[in-house]
mmCIF file with all atom_site columns, C-alpha atoms in Angstrom:
data_model
loop_
_atom_site.group_PDB
_atom_site.id
_atom_site.type_symbol
_atom_site.label_atom_id
_atom_site.label_alt_id
_atom_site.label_comp_id
_atom_site.label_asym_id
_atom_site.label_entity_id
_atom_site.label_seq_id
_atom_site.pdbx_PDB_ins_code
_atom_site.Cartn_x
_atom_site.Cartn_y
_atom_site.Cartn_z
_atom_site.occupancy
_atom_site.B_iso_or_equiv
_atom_site.pdbx_formal_charge
_atom_site.auth_seq_id
_atom_site.auth_comp_id
_atom_site.auth_asym_id
_atom_site.auth_atom_id
_atom_site.pdbx_PDB_model_num
ATOM 1   C CA . GLN A 1 1   ? -7.985  21.518  -17.273 1.00 73.00 ? 68  GLN A CA 1
ATOM 2   C CA . LYS A 1 2   ? -8.176  19.823  -13.893 1.00 82.00 ? 69  LYS A CA 1
ATOM 3   C CA . GLU A 1 3   ? -5.042  18.466  -12.284 1.00 91.00 ? 70  GLU A CA 1
ATOM 4   C CA . VAL A 1 4   ? -6.708  15.065  -11.766 1.00 94.00 ? 71  VAL A CA 1
ATOM 5   C CA . GLU A 1 5   ? -9.253  13.701  -14.221 1.00 94.00 ? 72  GLU A CA 1
ATOM 6   C CA . GLN A 1 6   ? -11.645 10.890  -13.348 1.00 94.00 ? 73  GLN A CA 1
ATOM 7   C CA . ASP A 1 7   ? -14.624 9.658   -15.334 1.00 85.00 ? 74  ASP A CA 1
ATOM 8   C CA . PRO A 1 8   ? -17.660 10.172  -13.084 1.00 80.00 ? 75  PRO A CA 1
ATOM 9   C CA . GLY A 1 9   ? -19.558 7.258   -14.622 1.00 84.00 ? 76  GLY A CA 1
ATOM 10  C CA . PRO A 1 10  ? -21.951 6.037   -13.390 1.00 92.00 ? 77  PRO A CA 1
ATOM 11  C CA . LEU A 1 11  ? -20.812 2.464   -13.782 1.00 95.00 ? 78  LEU A CA 1
ATOM 12  C CA . SER A 1 12  ? -23.224 -0.446  -13.352 1.00 96.00 ? 79  SER A CA 1
ATOM 13  C CA . VAL A 1 13  ? -21.981 -4.050  -13.347 1.00 96.00 ? 80  VAL A CA 1
ATOM 14  C CA . PRO A 1 14  ? -23.436 -7.453  -12.430 1.00 97.00 ? 81  PRO A CA 1
ATOM 15  C CA . GLU A 1 15  ? -22.301 -9.154  -9.256  1.00 97.00 ? 82  GLU A CA 1
ATOM 16  C CA . GLY A 1 16  ? -19.065 -11.084 -9.787  1.00 97.00 ? 83  GLY A CA 1
ATOM 17  C CA . ALA A 1 17  ? -17.785 -8.808  -12.568 1.00 97.00 ? 84  ALA A CA 1
ATOM 18  C CA . ILE A 1 18  ? -14.431 -7.043  -12.544 1.00 97.00 ? 85  ILE A CA 1
ATOM 19  C CA . VAL A 1 19  ? -14.715 -3.309  -11.969 1.00 97.00 ? 86  VAL A CA 1
ATOM 20  C CA . SER A 1 20  ? -12.045 -1.141  -13.564 1.00 96.00 ? 87  SER A CA 1
ATOM 21  C CA . LEU A 1 21  ? -11.603 2.471   -12.472 1.00 97.00 ? 88  LEU A CA 1
ATOM 22  C CA . ASN A 1 22  ? -8.941  4.940   -13.517 1.00 96.00 ? 89  ASN A CA 1
ATOM 23  C CA . CYS A 1 23  ? -7.608  8.456   -13.172 1.00 97.00 ? 90  CYS A CA 1
ATOM 24  C CA . THR A 1 24  ? -5.175  10.523  -15.165 1.00 97.00 ? 91  THR A CA 1
ATOM 25  C CA . TYR A 1 25  ? -3.149  13.416  -13.830 1.00 97.00 ? 92  TYR A CA 1
ATOM 26  C CA . SER A 1 26  ? -0.953  16.200  -15.111 1.00 96.00 ? 93  SER A CA 1
ATOM 27  C CA . ASN A 1 27  ? 1.417   16.945  -12.213 1.00 93.00 ? 94  ASN A CA 1
ATOM 28  C CA . SER A 1 28  ? 4.557   14.831  -12.609 1.00 93.00 ? 95  SER A CA 1
ATOM 29  C CA . ALA A 1 29  ? 5.527   15.602  -8.992  1.00 91.00 ? 96  ALA A CA 1
ATOM 30  C CA . PHE A 1 30  ? 2.808   13.326  -7.612  1.00 93.00 ? 97  PHE A CA 1
ATOM 31  C CA . GLN A 1 31  ? 4.307   10.343  -5.808  1.00 91.00 ? 98  GLN A CA 1
ATOM 32  C CA . TYR A 1 32  ? 1.616   9.165   -3.394  1.00 91.00 ? 99  TYR A CA 1
ATOM 33  C CA . PHE A 1 33  ? -1.559  7.716   -4.809  1.00 94.00 ? 100 PHE A CA 1
ATOM 34  C CA . MET A 1 34  ? -4.702  6.780   -2.970  1.00 94.00 ? 101 MET A CA 1
ATOM 35  C CA . TRP A 1 35  ? -8.146  5.404   -3.612  1.00 97.00 ? 102 TRP A CA 1
ATOM 36  C CA . TYR A 1 36  ? -10.966 6.365   -1.285  1.00 97.00 ? 103 TYR A CA 1
ATOM 37  C CA . ARG A 1 37  ? -14.369 4.695   -1.093  1.00 97.00 ? 104 ARG A CA 1
ATOM 38  C CA . GLN A 1 38  ? -17.401 6.754   -0.161  1.00 97.00 ? 105 GLN A CA 1
ATOM 39  C CA . TYR A 1 39  ? -20.732 5.178   0.641   1.00 97.00 ? 106 TYR A CA 1
ATOM 40  C CA . SER A 1 40  ? -23.857 7.248   0.165   1.00 94.00 ? 107 SER A CA 1
ATOM 41  C CA . ARG A 1 41  ? -24.205 9.994   2.778   1.00 93.00 ? 108 ARG A CA 1
ATOM 42  C CA . LYS A 1 42  ? -20.921 9.026   4.458   1.00 95.00 ? 109 LYS A CA 1
ATOM 43  C CA . GLY A 1 43  ? -17.407 10.434  4.550   1.00 96.00 ? 110 GLY A CA 1
ATOM 44  C CA . PRO A 1 44  ? -14.672 8.995   2.302   1.00 96.00 ? 111 PRO A CA 1
ATOM 45  C CA . GLU A 1 45  ? -12.503 6.230   3.753   1.00 96.00 ? 112 GLU A CA 1
ATOM 46  C CA . LEU A 1 46  ? -9.111  5.105   2.518   1.00 94.00 ? 113 LEU A CA 1
ATOM 47  C CA . LEU A 1 47  ? -9.159  1.923   0.461   1.00 96.00 ? 114 LEU A CA 1
ATOM 48  C CA . MET A 1 48  ? -5.683  1.698   -1.085  1.00 93.00 ? 115 MET A CA 1
ATOM 49  C CA . TYR A 1 49  ? -2.445  3.647   -0.626  1.00 91.00 ? 116 TYR A CA 1
ATOM 50  C CA . THR A 1 50  ? 0.539   3.311   -2.959  1.00 90.00 ? 117 THR A CA 1
ATOM 51  C CA . TYR A 1 51  ? 3.842   5.061   -3.365  1.00 86.00 ? 118 TYR A CA 1
ATOM 52  C CA . SER A 1 52  ? 5.410   5.646   -6.787  1.00 84.00 ? 119 SER A CA 1
ATOM 53  C CA . SER A 1 53  ? 4.863   3.191   -9.650  1.00 83.00 ? 120 SER A CA 1
ATOM 54  C CA . GLY A 1 54  ? 3.825   -0.441  -9.472  1.00 86.00 ? 121 GLY A CA 1
ATOM 55  C CA . ASN A 1 55  ? 1.018   -2.654  -8.269  1.00 91.00 ? 122 ASN A CA 1
ATOM 56  C CA . LYS A 1 56  ? -0.483  -3.250  -4.859  1.00 93.00 ? 123 LYS A CA 1
ATOM 57  C CA . GLU A 1 57  ? -2.985  -5.931  -4.020  1.00 95.00 ? 124 GLU A CA 1
ATOM 58  C CA . ASP A 1 58  ? -5.279  -6.192  -1.013  1.00 94.00 ? 125 ASP A CA 1
ATOM 59  C CA . GLY A 1 59  ? -7.827  -8.975  -1.157  1.00 96.00 ? 126 GLY A CA 1
ATOM 60  C CA . ARG A 1 60  ? -10.147 -8.334  -4.098  1.00 97.00 ? 127 ARG A CA 1
ATOM 61  C CA . PHE A 1 61  ? -8.648  -4.902  -4.747  1.00 97.00 ? 128 PHE A CA 1
ATOM 62  C CA . THR A 1 62  ? -5.622  -4.103  -6.923  1.00 97.00 ? 129 THR A CA 1
ATOM 63  C CA . ALA A 1 63  ? -4.172  -0.632  -7.400  1.00 97.00 ? 130 ALA A CA 1
ATOM 64  C CA . GLN A 1 64  ? -1.829  0.126   -10.282 1.00 96.00 ? 131 GLN A CA 1
ATOM 65  C CA . VAL A 1 65  ? 0.280   3.212   -10.859 1.00 96.00 ? 132 VAL A CA 1
ATOM 66  C CA . ASP A 1 66  ? 1.990   4.061   -14.142 1.00 94.00 ? 133 ASP A CA 1
ATOM 67  C CA . LYS A 1 67  ? 3.893   7.275   -13.555 1.00 93.00 ? 134 LYS A CA 1
ATOM 68  C CA . SER A 1 68  ? 5.309   7.333   -17.077 1.00 93.00 ? 135 SER A CA 1
ATOM 69  C CA . SER A 1 69  ? 1.778   7.624   -18.447 1.00 94.00 ? 136 SER A CA 1
ATOM 70  C CA . LYS A 1 70  ? 0.439   9.617   -15.459 1.00 95.00 ? 137 LYS A CA 1
ATOM 71  C CA . TYR A 1 71  ? -2.294  7.011   -15.070 1.00 95.00 ? 138 TYR A CA 1
ATOM 72  C CA . ILE A 1 72  ? -3.595  5.096   -12.072 1.00 97.00 ? 139 ILE A CA 1
ATOM 73  C CA . SER A 1 73  ? -6.134  2.288   -11.887 1.00 97.00 ? 140 SER A CA 1
ATOM 74  C CA . LEU A 1 74  ? -8.176  0.403   -9.335  1.00 97.00 ? 141 LEU A CA 1
ATOM 75  C CA . PHE A 1 75  ? -9.529  -3.070  -10.074 1.00 97.00 ? 142 PHE A CA 1
ATOM 76  C CA . ILE A 1 76  ? -12.189 -4.801  -8.007  1.00 98.00 ? 143 ILE A CA 1
ATOM 77  C CA . ARG A 1 77  ? -12.428 -8.561  -8.598  1.00 98.00 ? 144 ARG A CA 1
ATOM 78  C CA . ASP A 1 78  ? -15.524 -10.636 -7.881  1.00 97.00 ? 145 ASP A CA 1
ATOM 79  C CA . SER A 1 79  ? -17.519 -7.488  -7.214  1.00 97.00 ? 146 SER A CA 1
ATOM 80  C CA . GLN A 1 80  ? -20.248 -7.590  -4.575  1.00 97.00 ? 147 GLN A CA 1
ATOM 81  C CA . PRO A 1 81  ? -23.328 -5.397  -4.017  1.00 97.00 ? 148 PRO A CA 1
ATOM 82  C CA . SER A 1 82  ? -21.523 -4.074  -0.928  1.00 97.00 ? 149 SER A CA 1
ATOM 83  C CA . ASP A 1 83  ? -18.921 -2.557  -3.297  1.00 98.00 ? 150 ASP A CA 1
ATOM 84  C CA . SER A 1 84  ? -21.572 -0.129  -4.569  1.00 98.00 ? 151 SER A CA 1
ATOM 85  C CA . ALA A 1 85  ? -20.139 3.278   -3.699  1.00 97.00 ? 152 ALA A CA 1
ATOM 86  C CA . THR A 1 86  ? -18.339 6.274   -5.144  1.00 96.00 ? 153 THR A CA 1
ATOM 87  C CA . TYR A 1 87  ? -14.603 5.766   -5.612  1.00 97.00 ? 154 TYR A CA 1
ATOM 88  C CA . LEU A 1 88  ? -12.321 8.791   -5.527  1.00 96.00 ? 155 LEU A CA 1
ATOM 89  C CA . CYS A 1 89  ? -8.698  8.843   -6.545  1.00 97.00 ? 156 CYS A CA 1
ATOM 90  C CA . ALA A 1 90  ? -6.375  11.187  -4.669  1.00 95.00 ? 157 ALA A CA 1
ATOM 91  C CA . MET A 1 91  ? -2.709  12.034  -4.975  1.00 93.00 ? 158 MET A CA 1
ATOM 92  C CA . SER A 1 92  ? -0.006  14.205  -3.505  1.00 91.00 ? 159 SER A CA 1
ATOM 93  C CA . ALA A 1 93  ? 3.611   15.131  -4.109  1.00 89.00 ? 160 ALA A CA 1
ATOM 94  C CA . GLY A 1 94  ? 6.324   14.946  -1.457  1.00 74.00 ? 161 GLY A CA 1
ATOM 95  C CA . SER A 1 95  ? 6.157   14.107  2.213   1.00 66.00 ? 162 SER A CA 1
ATOM 96  C CA . ASN A 1 96  ? 5.754   17.783  3.060   1.00 70.00 ? 163 ASN A CA 1
ATOM 97  C CA . ASP A 1 97  ? 2.823   18.220  0.697   1.00 74.00 ? 164 ASP A CA 1
ATOM 98  C CA . TYR A 1 98  ? -0.067  18.715  3.074   1.00 79.00 ? 165 TYR A CA 1
ATOM 99  C CA . LYS A 1 99  ? -2.724  18.720  0.400   1.00 87.00 ? 166 LYS A CA 1
ATOM 100 C CA . LEU A 1 100 ? -4.378  15.997  -1.632  1.00 91.00 ? 167 LEU A CA 1
ATOM 101 C CA . SER A 1 101 ? -5.662  16.495  -5.173  1.00 92.00 ? 168 SER A CA 1
ATOM 102 C CA . PHE A 1 102 ? -8.869  14.551  -5.745  1.00 94.00 ? 169 PHE A CA 1
ATOM 103 C CA . GLY A 1 103 ? -10.604 13.234  -8.810  1.00 94.00 ? 170 GLY A CA 1
ATOM 104 C CA . ALA A 1 104 ? -14.330 13.904  -9.159  1.00 93.00 ? 171 ALA A CA 1
ATOM 105 C CA . GLY A 1 105 ? -15.208 10.327  -8.161  1.00 94.00 ? 172 GLY A CA 1
ATOM 106 C CA . THR A 1 106 ? -16.783 7.417   -10.065 1.00 95.00 ? 173 THR A CA 1
ATOM 107 C CA . THR A 1 107 ? -20.109 6.051   -8.851  1.00 95.00 ? 174 THR A CA 1
ATOM 108 C CA . VAL A 1 108 ? -20.287 2.259   -9.068  1.00 97.00 ? 175 VAL A CA 1
ATOM 109 C CA . THR A 1 109 ? -23.376 0.086   -8.685  1.00 97.00 ? 176 THR A CA 1
ATOM 110 C CA . VAL A 1 110 ? -23.016 -3.694  -8.442  1.00 97.00 ? 177 VAL A CA 1
ATOM 111 C CA . ARG A 1 111 ? -26.293 -5.418  -9.334  1.00 97.00 ? 178 ARG A CA 1
ATOM 112 C CA . ALA A 1 112 ? -27.218 -8.591  -7.443  1.00 94.00 ? 179 ALA A CA 1
ATOM 113 C CA . ASN B 2 1   ? -11.626 6.441   19.433  1.00 75.00 ? 107 ASN B CA 1
ATOM 114 C CA . ALA B 2 2   ? -14.341 8.498   17.754  1.00 83.00 ? 108 ALA B CA 1
ATOM 115 C CA . GLY B 2 3   ? -11.989 9.588   14.926  1.00 94.00 ? 109 GLY B CA 1
ATOM 116 C CA . VAL B 2 4   ? -13.206 12.807  13.287  1.00 97.00 ? 110 VAL B CA 1
ATOM 117 C CA . THR B 2 5   ? -16.517 14.203  14.490  1.00 97.00 ? 111 THR B CA 1
ATOM 118 C CA . GLN B 2 6   ? -18.532 17.027  12.961  1.00 98.00 ? 112 GLN B CA 1
ATOM 119 C CA . THR B 2 7   ? -21.489 19.052  14.183  1.00 97.00 ? 113 THR B CA 1
ATOM 120 C CA . PRO B 2 8   ? -24.145 19.682  13.107  1.00 97.00 ? 114 PRO B CA 1
ATOM 121 C CA . LYS B 2 9   ? -25.058 16.874  10.698  1.00 96.00 ? 115 LYS B CA 1
ATOM 122 C CA . PHE B 2 10  ? -27.664 18.973  8.892   1.00 96.00 ? 116 PHE B CA 1
ATOM 123 C CA . GLN B 2 11  ? -28.358 22.700  8.725   1.00 96.00 ? 117 GLN B CA 1
ATOM 124 C CA . VAL B 2 12  ? -30.692 24.966  6.787   1.00 97.00 ? 118 VAL B CA 1
ATOM 125 C CA . LEU B 2 13  ? -29.846 28.672  6.627   1.00 97.00 ? 119 LEU B CA 1
ATOM 126 C CA . LYS B 2 14  ? -31.383 31.687  5.014   1.00 97.00 ? 120 LYS B CA 1
ATOM 127 C CA . THR B 2 15  ? -29.271 33.892  2.770   1.00 97.00 ? 121 THR B CA 1
ATOM 128 C CA . GLY B 2 16  ? -27.193 36.270  4.882   1.00 97.00 ? 122 GLY B CA 1
ATOM 129 C CA . GLN B 2 17  ? -27.262 34.202  8.060   1.00 97.00 ? 123 GLN B CA 1
ATOM 130 C CA . SER B 2 18  ? -24.030 33.091  9.695   1.00 96.00 ? 124 SER B CA 1
ATOM 131 C CA . MET B 2 19  ? -23.023 29.806  11.237  1.00 96.00 ? 125 MET B CA 1
ATOM 132 C CA . THR B 2 20  ? -20.017 27.836  12.430  1.00 97.00 ? 126 THR B CA 1
ATOM 133 C CA . LEU B 2 21  ? -19.319 24.209  11.579  1.00 98.00 ? 127 LEU B CA 1
ATOM 134 C CA . GLN B 2 22  ? -17.433 22.375  14.283  1.00 97.00 ? 128 GLN B CA 1
ATOM 135 C CA . CYS B 2 23  ? -14.863 19.627  13.818  1.00 98.00 ? 129 CYS B CA 1
ATOM 136 C CA . ALA B 2 24  ? -12.828 17.664  16.336  1.00 97.00 ? 130 ALA B CA 1
ATOM 137 C CA . GLN B 2 25  ? -10.391 14.746  16.072  1.00 97.00 ? 131 GLN B CA 1
ATOM 138 C CA . ASP B 2 26  ? -9.061  12.505  18.809  1.00 95.00 ? 132 ASP B CA 1
ATOM 139 C CA . MET B 2 27  ? -6.176  10.915  16.883  1.00 93.00 ? 133 MET B CA 1
ATOM 140 C CA . ASN B 2 28  ? -3.555  13.495  17.882  1.00 92.00 ? 134 ASN B CA 1
ATOM 141 C CA . HIS B 2 29  ? -3.128  14.527  14.248  1.00 92.00 ? 135 HIS B CA 1
ATOM 142 C CA . ASN B 2 30  ? -1.253  17.694  13.393  1.00 91.00 ? 136 ASN B CA 1
ATOM 143 C CA . SER B 2 31  ? -3.017  18.690  10.178  1.00 93.00 ? 137 SER B CA 1
ATOM 144 C CA . MET B 2 32  ? -6.711  19.359  9.654   1.00 96.00 ? 138 MET B CA 1
ATOM 145 C CA . TYR B 2 33  ? -8.766  20.259  6.592   1.00 97.00 ? 139 TYR B CA 1
ATOM 146 C CA . TRP B 2 34  ? -12.139 21.561  5.455   1.00 98.00 ? 140 TRP B CA 1
ATOM 147 C CA . TYR B 2 35  ? -13.570 20.432  2.117   1.00 97.00 ? 141 TYR B CA 1
ATOM 148 C CA . ARG B 2 36  ? -16.801 20.934  0.276   1.00 97.00 ? 142 ARG B CA 1
ATOM 149 C CA . GLN B 2 37  ? -18.276 18.293  -2.006  1.00 96.00 ? 143 GLN B CA 1
ATOM 150 C CA . ASP B 2 38  ? -20.648 19.147  -4.819  1.00 93.00 ? 144 ASP B CA 1
ATOM 151 C CA . PRO B 2 39  ? -22.064 16.807  -7.482  1.00 85.00 ? 145 PRO B CA 1
ATOM 152 C CA . GLY B 2 40  ? -19.550 16.213  -10.264 1.00 80.00 ? 146 GLY B CA 1
ATOM 153 C CA . MET B 2 41  ? -16.917 18.396  -8.574  1.00 82.00 ? 147 MET B CA 1
ATOM 154 C CA . GLY B 2 42  ? -15.268 15.956  -6.206  1.00 86.00 ? 148 GLY B CA 1
ATOM 155 C CA . LEU B 2 43  ? -13.750 17.277  -2.998  1.00 93.00 ? 149 LEU B CA 1
ATOM 156 C CA . ARG B 2 44  ? -12.522 20.851  -3.072  1.00 94.00 ? 150 ARG B CA 1
ATOM 157 C CA . LEU B 2 45  ? -10.275 22.181  -0.334  1.00 95.00 ? 151 LEU B CA 1
ATOM 158 C CA . ILE B 2 46  ? -11.545 25.289  1.431   1.00 97.00 ? 152 ILE B CA 1
ATOM 159 C CA . TYR B 2 47  ? -8.925  25.820  4.147   1.00 97.00 ? 153 TYR B CA 1
ATOM 160 C CA . TYR B 2 48  ? -6.383  23.725  5.928   1.00 95.00 ? 154 TYR B CA 1
ATOM 161 C CA . SER B 2 49  ? -4.244  23.890  9.045   1.00 94.00 ? 155 SER B CA 1
ATOM 162 C CA . ALA B 2 50  ? -0.871  22.200  8.693   1.00 90.00 ? 156 ALA B CA 1
ATOM 163 C CA . SER B 2 51  ? -0.281  22.421  12.428  1.00 89.00 ? 157 SER B CA 1
ATOM 164 C CA . GLU B 2 52  ? -1.732  24.054  15.504  1.00 90.00 ? 158 GLU B CA 1
ATOM 165 C CA . GLY B 2 53  ? -1.502  27.822  15.156  1.00 89.00 ? 159 GLY B CA 1
ATOM 166 C CA . THR B 2 54  ? -1.384  27.932  11.343  1.00 93.00 ? 160 THR B CA 1
ATOM 167 C CA . THR B 2 55  ? -4.094  28.123  8.686   1.00 95.00 ? 161 THR B CA 1
ATOM 168 C CA . ASP B 2 56  ? -3.892  28.452  4.905   1.00 95.00 ? 162 ASP B CA 1
ATOM 169 C CA . LYS B 2 57  ? -6.299  28.964  2.036   1.00 96.00 ? 163 LYS B CA 1
ATOM 170 C CA . GLY B 2 58  ? -7.201  26.114  -0.229  1.00 94.00 ? 164 GLY B CA 1
ATOM 171 C CA . GLU B 2 59  ? -8.832  26.093  -3.628  1.00 92.00 ? 165 GLU B CA 1
ATOM 172 C CA . VAL B 2 60  ? -12.162 27.764  -2.720  1.00 96.00 ? 166 VAL B CA 1
ATOM 173 C CA . PRO B 2 61  ? -11.713 29.961  0.401   1.00 97.00 ? 167 PRO B CA 1
ATOM 174 C CA . ASN B 2 62  ? -13.967 32.899  -0.528  1.00 96.00 ? 168 ASN B CA 1
ATOM 175 C CA . GLY B 2 63  ? -16.872 33.372  1.869   1.00 96.00 ? 169 GLY B CA 1
ATOM 176 C CA . TYR B 2 64  ? -15.320 31.245  4.626   1.00 98.00 ? 170 TYR B CA 1
ATOM 177 C CA . ASN B 2 65  ? -13.121 31.722  7.661   1.00 97.00 ? 171 ASN B CA 1
ATOM 178 C CA . VAL B 2 66  ? -11.484 29.140  9.902   1.00 97.00 ? 172 VAL B CA 1
ATOM 179 C CA . SER B 2 67  ? -10.111 28.866  13.407  1.00 97.00 ? 173 SER B CA 1
ATOM 180 C CA . ARG B 2 68  ? -7.724  26.217  14.689  1.00 95.00 ? 174 ARG B CA 1
ATOM 181 C CA . LEU B 2 69  ? -8.840  26.405  18.271  1.00 89.00 ? 175 LEU B CA 1
ATOM 182 C CA . ASN B 2 70  ? -6.329  23.844  19.551  1.00 94.00 ? 176 ASN B CA 1
ATOM 183 C CA . LYS B 2 71  ? -4.745  20.647  18.235  1.00 94.00 ? 177 LYS B CA 1
ATOM 184 C CA . ARG B 2 72  ? -8.075  18.793  18.340  1.00 96.00 ? 178 ARG B CA 1
ATOM 185 C CA . GLU B 2 73  ? -10.508 21.348  16.971  1.00 97.00 ? 179 GLU B CA 1
ATOM 186 C CA . PHE B 2 74  ? -10.844 23.179  13.651  1.00 98.00 ? 180 PHE B CA 1
ATOM 187 C CA . SER B 2 75  ? -13.954 25.244  12.934  1.00 98.00 ? 181 SER B CA 1
ATOM 188 C CA . LEU B 2 76  ? -15.326 26.676  9.686   1.00 98.00 ? 182 LEU B CA 1
ATOM 189 C CA . ARG B 2 77  ? -17.403 29.851  9.715   1.00 98.00 ? 183 ARG B CA 1
ATOM 190 C CA . LEU B 2 78  ? -19.750 31.230  7.102   1.00 97.00 ? 184 LEU B CA 1
ATOM 191 C CA . GLU B 2 79  ? -20.205 34.921  7.883   1.00 93.00 ? 185 GLU B CA 1
ATOM 192 C CA . SER B 2 80  ? -22.981 35.666  5.396   1.00 96.00 ? 186 SER B CA 1
ATOM 193 C CA . ALA B 2 81  ? -24.317 32.500  3.799   1.00 96.00 ? 187 ALA B CA 1
ATOM 194 C CA . ALA B 2 82  ? -25.146 32.437  0.082   1.00 97.00 ? 188 ALA B CA 1
ATOM 195 C CA . PRO B 2 83  ? -27.079 29.818  -1.937  1.00 97.00 ? 189 PRO B CA 1
ATOM 196 C CA . SER B 2 84  ? -23.796 28.950  -3.713  1.00 96.00 ? 190 SER B CA 1
ATOM 197 C CA . GLN B 2 85  ? -22.544 27.607  -0.376  1.00 97.00 ? 191 GLN B CA 1
ATOM 198 C CA . THR B 2 86  ? -25.170 24.869  -0.371  1.00 97.00 ? 192 THR B CA 1
ATOM 199 C CA . SER B 2 87  ? -23.018 21.759  -0.211  1.00 97.00 ? 193 SER B CA 1
ATOM 200 C CA . VAL B 2 88  ? -21.802 18.878  1.900   1.00 97.00 ? 194 VAL B CA 1
ATOM 201 C CA . TYR B 2 89  ? -18.881 19.894  4.092   1.00 98.00 ? 195 TYR B CA 1
ATOM 202 C CA . PHE B 2 90  ? -16.256 17.425  5.262   1.00 98.00 ? 196 PHE B CA 1
ATOM 203 C CA . CYS B 2 91  ? -13.594 17.873  7.869   1.00 98.00 ? 197 CYS B CA 1
ATOM 204 C CA . ALA B 2 92  ? -10.486 15.698  7.713   1.00 97.00 ? 198 ALA B CA 1
ATOM 205 C CA . SER B 2 93  ? -7.259  15.192  9.613   1.00 95.00 ? 199 SER B CA 1
ATOM 206 C CA . ARG B 2 94  ? -3.850  13.802  8.606   1.00 92.00 ? 200 ARG B CA 1
ATOM 207 C CA . THR B 2 95  ? -1.357  11.932  10.668  1.00 80.00 ? 201 THR B CA 1
ATOM 208 C CA . GLY B 2 96  ? 1.783   13.193  8.906   1.00 77.00 ? 202 GLY B CA 1
ATOM 209 C CA . VAL B 2 97  ? 3.872   10.283  10.190  1.00 73.00 ? 203 VAL B CA 1
ATOM 210 C CA . GLY B 2 98  ? 4.424   6.657   9.230   1.00 70.00 ? 204 GLY B CA 1
ATOM 211 C CA . LEU B 2 99  ? 4.214   4.862   5.912   1.00 68.00 ? 205 LEU B CA 1
ATOM 212 C CA . ALA B 2 100 ? 0.767   6.242   5.046   1.00 72.00 ? 206 ALA B CA 1
ATOM 213 C CA . HIS B 2 101 ? 1.526   9.728   6.299   1.00 76.00 ? 207 HIS B CA 1
ATOM 214 C CA . ASN B 2 102 ? -0.514  11.436  3.588   1.00 81.00 ? 208 ASN B CA 1
ATOM 215 C CA . GLU B 2 103 ? -3.689  9.536   4.455   1.00 87.00 ? 209 GLU B CA 1
ATOM 216 C CA . GLN B 2 104 ? -6.523  11.803  5.488   1.00 92.00 ? 210 GLN B CA 1
ATOM 217 C CA . PHE B 2 105 ? -9.306  10.637  7.789   1.00 94.00 ? 211 PHE B CA 1
ATOM 218 C CA . PHE B 2 106 ? -12.705 12.130  7.128   1.00 96.00 ? 212 PHE B CA 1
ATOM 219 C CA . GLY B 2 107 ? -15.649 12.992  9.312   1.00 97.00 ? 213 GLY B CA 1
ATOM 220 C CA . PRO B 2 108 ? -19.264 12.079  8.477   1.00 96.00 ? 214 PRO B CA 1
ATOM 221 C CA . GLY B 2 109 ? -20.037 15.441  6.873   1.00 97.00 ? 215 GLY B CA 1
ATOM 222 C CA . THR B 2 110 ? -22.435 18.343  7.382   1.00 97.00 ? 216 THR B CA 1
ATOM 223 C CA . ARG B 2 111 ? -25.225 18.839  4.842   1.00 97.00 ? 217 ARG B CA 1
ATOM 224 C CA . LEU B 2 112 ? -25.843 22.559  4.491   1.00 97.00 ? 218 LEU B CA 1
ATOM 225 C CA . THR B 2 113 ? -28.672 24.143  2.542   1.00 97.00 ? 219 THR B CA 1
ATOM 226 C CA . VAL B 2 114 ? -28.817 27.904  2.044   1.00 97.00 ? 220 VAL B CA 1
ATOM 227 C CA . LEU B 2 115 ? -32.192 29.207  0.913   1.00 96.00 ? 221 LEU B CA 1
#
């Protein structure tokens, strides 16, 4: 079983819909949680960064972390065609953990 | 700042050929990484360098070697390429300081095909 599980989709939604993405993990030591966005034929870029449990909002994007359930989510409100991309969750343990554990990525298409 | 740069962008090799993928970062980061990305597999760590002068194996190191040439540059070498190494290769670097110290910055990738 993988350390980080993410449904690869693909997910197709109409413009303006709410996109809901999630990952589950097995390592209770994870404390830092990230969402990366990757456009086709590009490198991943950081979208959201959270520490421990709770919510974080940035514009149309909201990241949630539930450490008790080992479950993280990313919500995209009022989705736009420009949000069409692959979204990867990533996580790491302590400050001295040099490595990130990635989910497989979910491919999202927002239809105009 | 150019961020993380990778060369070449594309490469086609025949089985058994060797090549080196180059990576450089201009953000003064201490840690650098090499990943491969295959459909449905996400990003898998090949090797990483926590700091200049050190390298460590990641999840899938077999068939690869690395060199941390200096703080800026981290190269990945395939000594005898195999079709199983057909993939997209990403280099990344990590600041290691500040609130988002675990954030990794990625290069544009190298698309490698081994025939």
